[in-house]
PDB file of C-alpha atoms in Angstrom:
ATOM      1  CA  UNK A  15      18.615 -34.026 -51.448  1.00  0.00           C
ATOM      2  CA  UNK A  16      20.673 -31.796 -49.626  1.00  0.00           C
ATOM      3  CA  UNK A  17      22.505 -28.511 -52.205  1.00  0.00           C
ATOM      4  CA  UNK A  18      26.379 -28.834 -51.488  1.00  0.00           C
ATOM      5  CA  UNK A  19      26.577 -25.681 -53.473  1.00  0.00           C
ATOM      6  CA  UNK A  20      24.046 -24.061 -50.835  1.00  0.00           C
ATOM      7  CA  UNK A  21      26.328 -25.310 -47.467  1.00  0.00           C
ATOM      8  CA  UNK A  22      29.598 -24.443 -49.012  1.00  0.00           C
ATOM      9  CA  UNK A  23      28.578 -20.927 -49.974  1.00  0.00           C
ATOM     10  CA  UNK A  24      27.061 -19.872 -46.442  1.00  0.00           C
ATOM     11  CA  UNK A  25      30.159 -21.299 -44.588  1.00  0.00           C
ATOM     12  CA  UNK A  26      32.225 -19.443 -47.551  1.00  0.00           C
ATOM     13  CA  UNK A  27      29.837 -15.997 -45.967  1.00  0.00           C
ATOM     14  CA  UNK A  28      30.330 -16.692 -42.682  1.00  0.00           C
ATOM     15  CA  UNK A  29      34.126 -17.233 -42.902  1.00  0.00           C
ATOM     16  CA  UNK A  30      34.612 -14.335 -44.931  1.00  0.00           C
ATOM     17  CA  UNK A  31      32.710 -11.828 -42.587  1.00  0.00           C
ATOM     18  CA  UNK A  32      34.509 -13.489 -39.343  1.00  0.00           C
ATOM     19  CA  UNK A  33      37.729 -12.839 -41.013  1.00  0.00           C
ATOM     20  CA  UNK A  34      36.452  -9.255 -41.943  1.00  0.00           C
ATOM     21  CA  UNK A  35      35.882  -8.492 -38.133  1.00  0.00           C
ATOM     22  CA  UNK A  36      39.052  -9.781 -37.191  1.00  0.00           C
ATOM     23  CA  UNK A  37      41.437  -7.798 -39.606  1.00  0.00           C
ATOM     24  CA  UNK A  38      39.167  -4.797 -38.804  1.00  0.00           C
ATOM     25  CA  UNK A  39      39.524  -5.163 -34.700  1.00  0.00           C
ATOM     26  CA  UNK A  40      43.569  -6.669 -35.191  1.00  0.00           C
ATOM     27  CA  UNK A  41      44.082  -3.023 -36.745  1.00  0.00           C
ATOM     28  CA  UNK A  42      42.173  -0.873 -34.491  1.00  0.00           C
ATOM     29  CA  UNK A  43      42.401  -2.868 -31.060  1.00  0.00           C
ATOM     30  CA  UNK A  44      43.753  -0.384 -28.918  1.00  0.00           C
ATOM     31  CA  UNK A  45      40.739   2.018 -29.899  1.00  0.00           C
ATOM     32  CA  UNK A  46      38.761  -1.191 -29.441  1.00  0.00           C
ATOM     33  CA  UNK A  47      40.081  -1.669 -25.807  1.00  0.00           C
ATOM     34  CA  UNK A  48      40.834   1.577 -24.896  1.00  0.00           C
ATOM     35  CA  UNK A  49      37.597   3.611 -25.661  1.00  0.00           C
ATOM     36  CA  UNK A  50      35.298   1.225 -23.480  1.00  0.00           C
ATOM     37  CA  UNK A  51      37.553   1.051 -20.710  1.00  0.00           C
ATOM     38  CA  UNK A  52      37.558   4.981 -20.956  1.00  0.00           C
ATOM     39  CA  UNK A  53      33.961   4.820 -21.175  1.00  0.00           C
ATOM     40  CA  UNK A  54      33.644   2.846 -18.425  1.00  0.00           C
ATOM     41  CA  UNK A  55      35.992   4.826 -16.096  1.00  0.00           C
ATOM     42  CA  UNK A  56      34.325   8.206 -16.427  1.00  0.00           C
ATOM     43  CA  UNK A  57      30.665   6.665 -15.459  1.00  0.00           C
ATOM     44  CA  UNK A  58      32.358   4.836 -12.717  1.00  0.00           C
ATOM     45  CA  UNK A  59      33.886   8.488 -11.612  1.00  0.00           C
ATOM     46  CA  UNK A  60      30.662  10.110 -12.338  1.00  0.00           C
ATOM     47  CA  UNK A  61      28.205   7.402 -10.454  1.00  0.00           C
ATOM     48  CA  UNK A  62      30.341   6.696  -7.605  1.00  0.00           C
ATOM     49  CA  UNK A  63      30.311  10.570  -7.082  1.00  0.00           C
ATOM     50  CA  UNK A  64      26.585  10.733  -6.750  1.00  0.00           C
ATOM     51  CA  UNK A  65      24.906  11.042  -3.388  1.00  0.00           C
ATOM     52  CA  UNK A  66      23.777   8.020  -1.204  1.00  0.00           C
ATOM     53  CA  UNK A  67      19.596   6.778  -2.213  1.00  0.00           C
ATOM     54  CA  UNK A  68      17.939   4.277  -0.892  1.00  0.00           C
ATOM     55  CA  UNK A  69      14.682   3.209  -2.376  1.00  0.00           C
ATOM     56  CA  UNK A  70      11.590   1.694  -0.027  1.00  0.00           C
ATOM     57  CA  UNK A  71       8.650  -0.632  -1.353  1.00  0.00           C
ATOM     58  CA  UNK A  72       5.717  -0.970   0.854  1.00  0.00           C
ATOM     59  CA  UNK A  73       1.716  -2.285   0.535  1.00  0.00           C
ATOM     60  CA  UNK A  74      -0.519  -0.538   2.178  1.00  0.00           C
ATOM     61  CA  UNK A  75      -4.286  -1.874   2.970  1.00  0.00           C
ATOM     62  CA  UNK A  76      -7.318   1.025   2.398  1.00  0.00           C
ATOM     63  CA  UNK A  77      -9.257   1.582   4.980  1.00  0.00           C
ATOM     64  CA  UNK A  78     -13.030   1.251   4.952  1.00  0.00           C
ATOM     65  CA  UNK A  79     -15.942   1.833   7.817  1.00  0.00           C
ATOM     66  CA  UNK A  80     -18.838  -0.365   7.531  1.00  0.00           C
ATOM     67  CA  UNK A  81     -16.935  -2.759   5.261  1.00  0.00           C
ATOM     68  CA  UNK A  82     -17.161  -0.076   2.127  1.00  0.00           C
ATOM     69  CA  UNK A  83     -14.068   1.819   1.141  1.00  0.00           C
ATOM     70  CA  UNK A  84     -13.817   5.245   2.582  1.00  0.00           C
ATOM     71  CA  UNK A  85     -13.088   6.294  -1.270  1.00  0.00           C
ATOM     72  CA  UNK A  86     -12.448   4.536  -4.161  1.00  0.00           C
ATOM     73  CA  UNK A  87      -8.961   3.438  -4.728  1.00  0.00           C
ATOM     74  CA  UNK A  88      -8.288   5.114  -8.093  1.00  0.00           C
ATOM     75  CA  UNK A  89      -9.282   8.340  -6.228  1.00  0.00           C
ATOM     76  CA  UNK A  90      -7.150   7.260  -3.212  1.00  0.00           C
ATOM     77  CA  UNK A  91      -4.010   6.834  -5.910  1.00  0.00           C
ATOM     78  CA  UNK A  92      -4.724  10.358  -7.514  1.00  0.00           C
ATOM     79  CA  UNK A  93      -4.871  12.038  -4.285  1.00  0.00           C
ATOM     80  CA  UNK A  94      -1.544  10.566  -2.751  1.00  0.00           C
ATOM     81  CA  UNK A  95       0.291  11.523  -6.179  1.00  0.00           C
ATOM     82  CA  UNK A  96      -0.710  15.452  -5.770  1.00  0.00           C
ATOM     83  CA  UNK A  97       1.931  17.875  -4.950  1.00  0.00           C
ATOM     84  CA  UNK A  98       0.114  18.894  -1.936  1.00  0.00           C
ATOM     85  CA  UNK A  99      -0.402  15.763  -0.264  1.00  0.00           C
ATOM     86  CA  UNK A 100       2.891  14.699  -0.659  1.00  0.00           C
ATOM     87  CA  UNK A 101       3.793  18.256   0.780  1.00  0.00           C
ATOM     88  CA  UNK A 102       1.288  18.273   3.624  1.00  0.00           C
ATOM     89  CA  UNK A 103       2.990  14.777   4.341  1.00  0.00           C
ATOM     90  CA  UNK A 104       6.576  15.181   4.158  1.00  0.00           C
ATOM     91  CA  UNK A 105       6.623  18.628   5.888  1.00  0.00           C
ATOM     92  CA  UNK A 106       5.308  16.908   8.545  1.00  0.00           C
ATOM     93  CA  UNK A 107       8.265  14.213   9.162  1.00  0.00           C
ATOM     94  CA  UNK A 108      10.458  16.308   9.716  1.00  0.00           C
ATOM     95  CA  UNK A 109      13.339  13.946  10.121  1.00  0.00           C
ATOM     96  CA  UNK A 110      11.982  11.915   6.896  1.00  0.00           C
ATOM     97  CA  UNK A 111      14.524  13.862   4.866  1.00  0.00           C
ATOM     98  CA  UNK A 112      17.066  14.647   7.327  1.00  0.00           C
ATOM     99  CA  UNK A 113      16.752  18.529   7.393  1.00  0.00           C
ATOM    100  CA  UNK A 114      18.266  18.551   4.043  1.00  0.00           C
ATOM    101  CA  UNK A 115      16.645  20.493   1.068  1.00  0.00           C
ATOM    102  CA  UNK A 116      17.945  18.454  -1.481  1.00  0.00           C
ATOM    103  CA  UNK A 117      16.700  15.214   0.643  1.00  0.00           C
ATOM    104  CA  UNK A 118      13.493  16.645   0.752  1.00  0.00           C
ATOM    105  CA  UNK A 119      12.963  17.250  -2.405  1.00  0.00           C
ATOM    106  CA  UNK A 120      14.384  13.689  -3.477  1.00  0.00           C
ATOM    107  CA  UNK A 121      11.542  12.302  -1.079  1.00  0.00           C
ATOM    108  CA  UNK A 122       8.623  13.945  -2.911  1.00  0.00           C
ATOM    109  CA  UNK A 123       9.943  13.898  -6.398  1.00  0.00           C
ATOM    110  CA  UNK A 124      10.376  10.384  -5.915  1.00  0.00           C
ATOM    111  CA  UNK A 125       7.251   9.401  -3.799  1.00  0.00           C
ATOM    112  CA  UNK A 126       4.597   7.134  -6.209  1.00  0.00           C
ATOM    113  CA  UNK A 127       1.663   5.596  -5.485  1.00  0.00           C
ATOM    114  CA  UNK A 128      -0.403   2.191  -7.677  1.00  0.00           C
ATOM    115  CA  UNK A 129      -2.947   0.021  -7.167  1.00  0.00           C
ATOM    116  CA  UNK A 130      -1.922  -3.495  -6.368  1.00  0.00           C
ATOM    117  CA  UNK A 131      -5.394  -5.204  -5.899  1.00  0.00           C
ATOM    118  CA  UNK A 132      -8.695  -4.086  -4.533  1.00  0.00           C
ATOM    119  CA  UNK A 133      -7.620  -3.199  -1.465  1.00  0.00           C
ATOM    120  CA  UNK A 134      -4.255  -2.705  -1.447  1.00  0.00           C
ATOM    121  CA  UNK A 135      -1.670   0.089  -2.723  1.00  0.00           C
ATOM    122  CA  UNK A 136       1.881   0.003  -3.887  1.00  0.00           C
ATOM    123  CA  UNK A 137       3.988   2.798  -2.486  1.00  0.00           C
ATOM    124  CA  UNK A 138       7.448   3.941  -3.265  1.00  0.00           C
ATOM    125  CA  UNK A 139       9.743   6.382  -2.082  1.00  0.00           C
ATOM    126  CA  UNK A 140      13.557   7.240  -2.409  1.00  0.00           C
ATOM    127  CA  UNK A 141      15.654   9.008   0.609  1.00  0.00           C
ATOM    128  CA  UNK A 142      18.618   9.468   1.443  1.00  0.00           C
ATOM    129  CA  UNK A 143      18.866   6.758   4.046  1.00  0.00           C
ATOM    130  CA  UNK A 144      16.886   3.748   5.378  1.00  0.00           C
ATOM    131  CA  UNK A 145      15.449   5.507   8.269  1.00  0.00           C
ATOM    132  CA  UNK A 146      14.042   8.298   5.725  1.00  0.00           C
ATOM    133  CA  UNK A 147      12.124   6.107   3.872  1.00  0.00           C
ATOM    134  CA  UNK A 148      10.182   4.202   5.914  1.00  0.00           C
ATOM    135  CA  UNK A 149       9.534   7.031   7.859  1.00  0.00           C
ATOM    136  CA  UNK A 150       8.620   8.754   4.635  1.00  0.00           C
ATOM    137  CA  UNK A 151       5.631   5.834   3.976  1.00  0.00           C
ATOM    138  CA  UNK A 152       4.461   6.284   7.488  1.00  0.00           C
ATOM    139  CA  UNK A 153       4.137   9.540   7.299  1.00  0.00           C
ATOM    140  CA  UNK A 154       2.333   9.314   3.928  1.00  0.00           C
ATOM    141  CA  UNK A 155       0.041   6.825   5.923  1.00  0.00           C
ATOM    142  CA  UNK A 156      -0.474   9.070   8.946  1.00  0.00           C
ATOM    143  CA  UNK A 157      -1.724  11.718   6.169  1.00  0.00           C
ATOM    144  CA  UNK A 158      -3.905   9.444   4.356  1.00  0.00           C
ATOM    145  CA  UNK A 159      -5.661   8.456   7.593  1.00  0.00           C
ATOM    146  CA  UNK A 160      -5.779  11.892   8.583  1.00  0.00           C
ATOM    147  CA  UNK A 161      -7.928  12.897   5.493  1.00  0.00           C
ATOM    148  CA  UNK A 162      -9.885  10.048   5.606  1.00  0.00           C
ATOM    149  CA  UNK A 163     -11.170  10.602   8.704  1.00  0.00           C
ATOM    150  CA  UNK A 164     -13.146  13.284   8.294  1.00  0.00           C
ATOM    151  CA  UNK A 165     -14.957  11.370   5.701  1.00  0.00           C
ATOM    152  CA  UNK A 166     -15.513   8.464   8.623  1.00  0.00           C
ATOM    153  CA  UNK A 167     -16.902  10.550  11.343  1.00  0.00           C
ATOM    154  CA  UNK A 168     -20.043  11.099  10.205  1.00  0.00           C
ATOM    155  CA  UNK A 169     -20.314   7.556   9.191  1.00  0.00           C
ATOM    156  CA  UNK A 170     -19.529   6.241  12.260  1.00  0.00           C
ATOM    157  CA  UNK A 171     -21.216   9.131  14.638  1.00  0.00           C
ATOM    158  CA  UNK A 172     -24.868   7.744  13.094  1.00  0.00           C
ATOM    159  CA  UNK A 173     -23.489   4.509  13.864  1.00  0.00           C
ATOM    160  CA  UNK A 174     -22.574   5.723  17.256  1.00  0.00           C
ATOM    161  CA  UNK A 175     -25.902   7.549  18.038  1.00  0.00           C
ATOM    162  CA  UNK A 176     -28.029   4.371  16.994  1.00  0.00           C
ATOM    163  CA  UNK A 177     -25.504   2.464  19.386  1.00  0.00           C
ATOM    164  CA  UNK A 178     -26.481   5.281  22.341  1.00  0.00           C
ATOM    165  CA  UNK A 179     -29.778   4.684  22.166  1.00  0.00           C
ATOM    166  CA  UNK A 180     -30.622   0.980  21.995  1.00  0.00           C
ATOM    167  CA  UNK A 181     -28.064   0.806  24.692  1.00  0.00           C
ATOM    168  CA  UNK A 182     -30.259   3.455  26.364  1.00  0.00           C
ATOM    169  CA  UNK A 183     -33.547   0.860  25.657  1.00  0.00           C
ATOM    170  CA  UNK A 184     -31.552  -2.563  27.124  1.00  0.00           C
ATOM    171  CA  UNK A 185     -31.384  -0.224  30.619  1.00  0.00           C
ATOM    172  CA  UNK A 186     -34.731   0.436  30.236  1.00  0.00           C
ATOM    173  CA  UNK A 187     -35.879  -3.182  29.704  1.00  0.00           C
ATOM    174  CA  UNK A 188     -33.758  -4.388  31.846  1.00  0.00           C
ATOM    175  CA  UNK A 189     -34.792  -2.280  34.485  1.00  0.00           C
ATOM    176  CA  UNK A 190     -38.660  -3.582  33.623  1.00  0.00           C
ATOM    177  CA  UNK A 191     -37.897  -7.248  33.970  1.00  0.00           C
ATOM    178  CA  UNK A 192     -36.050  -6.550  37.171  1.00  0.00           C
ATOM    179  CA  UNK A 193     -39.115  -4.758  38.518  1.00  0.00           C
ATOM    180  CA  UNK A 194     -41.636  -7.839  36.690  1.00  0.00           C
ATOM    181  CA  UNK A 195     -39.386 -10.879  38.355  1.00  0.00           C
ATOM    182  CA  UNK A 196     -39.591  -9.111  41.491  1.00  0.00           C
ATOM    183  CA  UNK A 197     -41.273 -10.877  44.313  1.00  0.00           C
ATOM    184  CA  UNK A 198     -43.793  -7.767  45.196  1.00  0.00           C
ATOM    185  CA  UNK A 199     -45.290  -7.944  42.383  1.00  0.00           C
ATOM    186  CA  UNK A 200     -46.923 -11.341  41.975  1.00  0.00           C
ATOM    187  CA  UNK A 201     -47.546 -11.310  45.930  1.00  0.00           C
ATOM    188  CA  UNK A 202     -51.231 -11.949  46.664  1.00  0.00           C
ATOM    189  CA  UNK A 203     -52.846  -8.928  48.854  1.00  0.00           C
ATOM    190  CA  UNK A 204     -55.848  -9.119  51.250  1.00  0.00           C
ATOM    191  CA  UNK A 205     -58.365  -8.384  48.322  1.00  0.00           C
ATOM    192  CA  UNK A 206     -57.317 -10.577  45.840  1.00  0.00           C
ATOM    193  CA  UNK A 207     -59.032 -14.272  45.448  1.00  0.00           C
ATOM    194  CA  UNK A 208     -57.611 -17.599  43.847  1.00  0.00           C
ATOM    195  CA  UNK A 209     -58.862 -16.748  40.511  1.00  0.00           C
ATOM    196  CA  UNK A 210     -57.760 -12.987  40.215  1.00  0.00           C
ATOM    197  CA  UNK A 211     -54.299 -14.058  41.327  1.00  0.00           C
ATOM    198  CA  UNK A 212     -53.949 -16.312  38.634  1.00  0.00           C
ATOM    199  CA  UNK A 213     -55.097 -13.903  36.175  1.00  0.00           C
ATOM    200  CA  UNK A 214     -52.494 -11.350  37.448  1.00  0.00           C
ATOM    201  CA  UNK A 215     -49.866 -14.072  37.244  1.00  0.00           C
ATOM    202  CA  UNK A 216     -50.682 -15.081  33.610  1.00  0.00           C
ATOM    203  CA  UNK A 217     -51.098 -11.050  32.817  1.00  0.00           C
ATOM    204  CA  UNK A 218     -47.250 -10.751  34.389  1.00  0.00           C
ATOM    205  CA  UNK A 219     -45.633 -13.553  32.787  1.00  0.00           C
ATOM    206  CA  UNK A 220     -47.041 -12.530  29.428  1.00  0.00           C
ATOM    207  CA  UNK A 221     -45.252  -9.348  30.078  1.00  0.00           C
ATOM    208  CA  UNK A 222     -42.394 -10.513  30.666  1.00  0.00           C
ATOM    209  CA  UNK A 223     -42.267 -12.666  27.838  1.00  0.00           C
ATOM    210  CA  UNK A 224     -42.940  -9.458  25.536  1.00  0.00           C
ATOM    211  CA  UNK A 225     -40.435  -7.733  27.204  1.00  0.00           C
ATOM    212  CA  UNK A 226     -37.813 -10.819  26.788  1.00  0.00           C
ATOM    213  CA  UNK A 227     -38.346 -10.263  23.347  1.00  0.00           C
ATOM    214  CA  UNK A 228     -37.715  -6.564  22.883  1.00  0.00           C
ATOM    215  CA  UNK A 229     -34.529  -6.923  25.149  1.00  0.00           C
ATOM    216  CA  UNK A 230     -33.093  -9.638  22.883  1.00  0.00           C
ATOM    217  CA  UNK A 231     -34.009  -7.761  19.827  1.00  0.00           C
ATOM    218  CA  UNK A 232     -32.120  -4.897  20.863  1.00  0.00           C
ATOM    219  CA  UNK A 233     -29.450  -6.891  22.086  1.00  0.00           C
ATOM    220  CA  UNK A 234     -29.222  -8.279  18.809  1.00  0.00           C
ATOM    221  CA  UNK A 235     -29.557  -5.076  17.307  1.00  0.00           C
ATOM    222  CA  UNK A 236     -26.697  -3.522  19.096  1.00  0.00           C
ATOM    223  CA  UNK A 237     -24.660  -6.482  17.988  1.00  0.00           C
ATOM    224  CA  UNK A 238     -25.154  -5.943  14.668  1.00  0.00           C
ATOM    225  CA  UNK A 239     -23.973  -2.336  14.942  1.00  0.00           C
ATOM    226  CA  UNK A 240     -20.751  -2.539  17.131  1.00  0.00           C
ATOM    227  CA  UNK A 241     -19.908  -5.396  14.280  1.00  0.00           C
ATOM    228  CA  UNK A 242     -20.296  -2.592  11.715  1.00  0.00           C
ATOM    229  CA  UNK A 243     -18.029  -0.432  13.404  1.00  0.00           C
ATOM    230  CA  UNK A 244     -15.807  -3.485  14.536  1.00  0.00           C
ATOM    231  CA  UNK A 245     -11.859  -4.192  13.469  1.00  0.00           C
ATOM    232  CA  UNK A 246     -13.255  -6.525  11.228  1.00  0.00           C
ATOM    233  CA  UNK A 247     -15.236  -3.994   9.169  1.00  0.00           C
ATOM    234  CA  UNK A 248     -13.901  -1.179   9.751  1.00  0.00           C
ATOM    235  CA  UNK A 249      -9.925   0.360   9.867  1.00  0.00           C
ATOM    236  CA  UNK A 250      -8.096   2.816   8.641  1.00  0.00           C
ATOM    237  CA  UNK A 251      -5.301   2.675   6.430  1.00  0.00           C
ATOM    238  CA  UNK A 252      -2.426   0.268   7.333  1.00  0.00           C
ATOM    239  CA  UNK A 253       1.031   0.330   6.078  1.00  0.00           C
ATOM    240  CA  UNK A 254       2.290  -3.626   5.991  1.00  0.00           C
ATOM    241  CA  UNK A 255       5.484  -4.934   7.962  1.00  0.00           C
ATOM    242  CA  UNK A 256       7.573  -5.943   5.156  1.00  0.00           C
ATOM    243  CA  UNK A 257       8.623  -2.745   4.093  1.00  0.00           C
ATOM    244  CA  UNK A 258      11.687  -3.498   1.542  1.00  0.00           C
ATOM    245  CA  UNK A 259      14.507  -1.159   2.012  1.00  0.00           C
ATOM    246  CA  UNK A 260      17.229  -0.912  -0.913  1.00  0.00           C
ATOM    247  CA  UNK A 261      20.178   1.122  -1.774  1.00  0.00           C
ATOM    248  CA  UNK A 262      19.966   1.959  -5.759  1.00  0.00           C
ATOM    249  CA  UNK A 263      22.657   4.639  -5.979  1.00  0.00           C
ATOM    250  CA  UNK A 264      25.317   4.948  -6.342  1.00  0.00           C
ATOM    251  CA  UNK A 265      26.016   1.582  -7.850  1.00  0.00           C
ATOM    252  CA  UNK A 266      29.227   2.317 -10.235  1.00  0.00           C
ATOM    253  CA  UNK A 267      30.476  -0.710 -10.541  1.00  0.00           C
ATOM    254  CA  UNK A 268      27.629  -2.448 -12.300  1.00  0.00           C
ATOM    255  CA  UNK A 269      27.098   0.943 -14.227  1.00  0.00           C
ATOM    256  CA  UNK A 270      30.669   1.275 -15.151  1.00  0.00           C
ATOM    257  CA  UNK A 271      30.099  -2.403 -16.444  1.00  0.00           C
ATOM    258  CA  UNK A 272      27.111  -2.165 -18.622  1.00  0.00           C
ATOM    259  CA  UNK A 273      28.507   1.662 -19.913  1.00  0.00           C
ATOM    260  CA  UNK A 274      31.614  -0.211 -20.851  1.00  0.00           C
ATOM    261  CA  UNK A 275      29.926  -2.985 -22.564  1.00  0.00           C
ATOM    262  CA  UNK A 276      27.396  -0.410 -25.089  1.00  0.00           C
ATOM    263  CA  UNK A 277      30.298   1.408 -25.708  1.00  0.00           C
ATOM    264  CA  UNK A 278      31.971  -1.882 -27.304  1.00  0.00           C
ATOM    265  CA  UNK A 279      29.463  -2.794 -29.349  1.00  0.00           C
ATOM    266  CA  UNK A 280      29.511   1.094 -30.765  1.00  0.00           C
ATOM    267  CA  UNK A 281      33.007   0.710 -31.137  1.00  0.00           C
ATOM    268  CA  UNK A 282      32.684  -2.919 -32.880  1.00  0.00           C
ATOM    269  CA  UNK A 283      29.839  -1.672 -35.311  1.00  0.00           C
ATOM    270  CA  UNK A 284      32.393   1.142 -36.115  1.00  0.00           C
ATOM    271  CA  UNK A 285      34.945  -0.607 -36.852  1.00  0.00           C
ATOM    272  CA  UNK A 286      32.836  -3.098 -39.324  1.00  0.00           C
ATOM    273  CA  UNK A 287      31.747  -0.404 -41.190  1.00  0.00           C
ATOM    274  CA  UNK A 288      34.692   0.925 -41.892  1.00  0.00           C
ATOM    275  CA  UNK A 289      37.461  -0.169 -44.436  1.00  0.00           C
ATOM    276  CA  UNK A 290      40.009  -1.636 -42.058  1.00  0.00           C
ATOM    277  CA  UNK A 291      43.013  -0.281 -42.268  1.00  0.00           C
ATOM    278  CA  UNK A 292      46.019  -2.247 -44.746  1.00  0.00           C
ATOM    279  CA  UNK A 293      48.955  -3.532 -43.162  1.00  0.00           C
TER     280      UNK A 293
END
């Protein structure tokens, strides 16, 4: 059964402290209204004050060579978040922070690299304008590739090399069946009976068989290597197309808004807590 006594006493609570916070706001309202709005004002001031930044978002895919990374990706992360790749990086845009010292330091205290999967990182960068950012996460990209490539070229000179010389071995074998499938040399000459010239033929054709073999072997062999060292298995770095461009700052309004609204609540704690003031 339900306790009256229970019910009436927590509405009795509840009245009593609602009619606590309104004697203690009806006698200090204009601090009430004034302080936030004051609050408010001065972060508005201050925010809308501040200079122009807009903040980029971009993936970019890791390159590999012979479908394995080029490094591993936490090492990939840890090297783009140095001081002196950023530096190496930025220095080289030039127009990535508009000639402006301030700018340029925004752009590589800002710049932060994460994984977002295997194979793909999470960059961000602020700038003063649109056109500084992306061309801040190119130029990151450019740099990335740029080191990275001297850990690829001695990957893909072996690869290169092996590809040299098979391709040197099809000319060769080519050149052999051409000169086997030639007329001259299965013609029968003055000293040759029925049964040697059926030998010979049977001795040619069986070389040309063998070498039919080794020419599709290394066809199929330099296959296999210029698919190692295709698009498919091997890139370099590549920054994505949907880049995502926003301006964060300044933004007073909505700062102005949420300053004003902590500020209240300080303001209505205060006033709770202490004694309002008698009529």
């Amino acid at each position: 059964m339900r306790n009256p006594t229970a019910s009436i006493s927590t509405v009795a609570y509840v009245g009593g402290m609602l009619g606590y916070l309104a004697r203690a706001i009806k006698f200090r309202a204009k601090a009430i209204v004034l302080i936030p709005l004051a609050a408010a004002l001065v972060v508005f001031v201050v925010d809308w004050m501040r200079p122009i930044v807009y903040a980029a978002d971009a993936l970019v895919r890791v390159g590999r060579v012979d479908g394995a990374e080029v490094a591993p990706i936490s090492s990939i992360v840890f090297q783009m978040n140095s001081m002196s790749f950023k530096r190496r990086a930025f220095e080289a845009a030039g127009s990535s922070a508009d000639g402006d010292a301030k700018a340029r330091q925004l752009v590589l205290d800002s710049f932060n690299v994460r994984p977002a999967s295997s194979e793909m990182l999470a960059l961000f960068v602020g700038a003063p304008s649109e056109q500084a950012a992306t061309e801040a996460l190119q130029a990151a990209v450019r740099t990335l590739n740029a080191d990275q490539d001297k850990i690829r070229a001695p990957a893909l000179s072996e690869i290169n090399t092996r590809i040299a010389l098979i391709d040197s071995n099809i000319a060769s074998l080519t050149r052999v069946r051409e000169a086997l499938s030639s007329p001259e040399s299965i013609a029968p000459s003055a000293e040759n009976d029925p049964a040697s010239l059926i030998l010979r033929r049977i001795w040619l054709l069986d070389l040309i068989a063998r070498n039919e073999e080794k020419l599709v072997e290394a066809t199929n062999d330099r296959r296999a290597l210029a698919e190692r060292i295709g698009p498919s298995r091997t890139y370099p770095a590549t920054l994505s197309d949907d880049v995502t461009v926003r301006k964060i700052s300044p933004n007073p309004l909505r700062r102005a808004i949420f300053a004003g609204a902590i500020v209240l609540l300080i303001v209505l704690v205060y006033a709770m807590l202490r004694k309002p003031i008698s009529a």
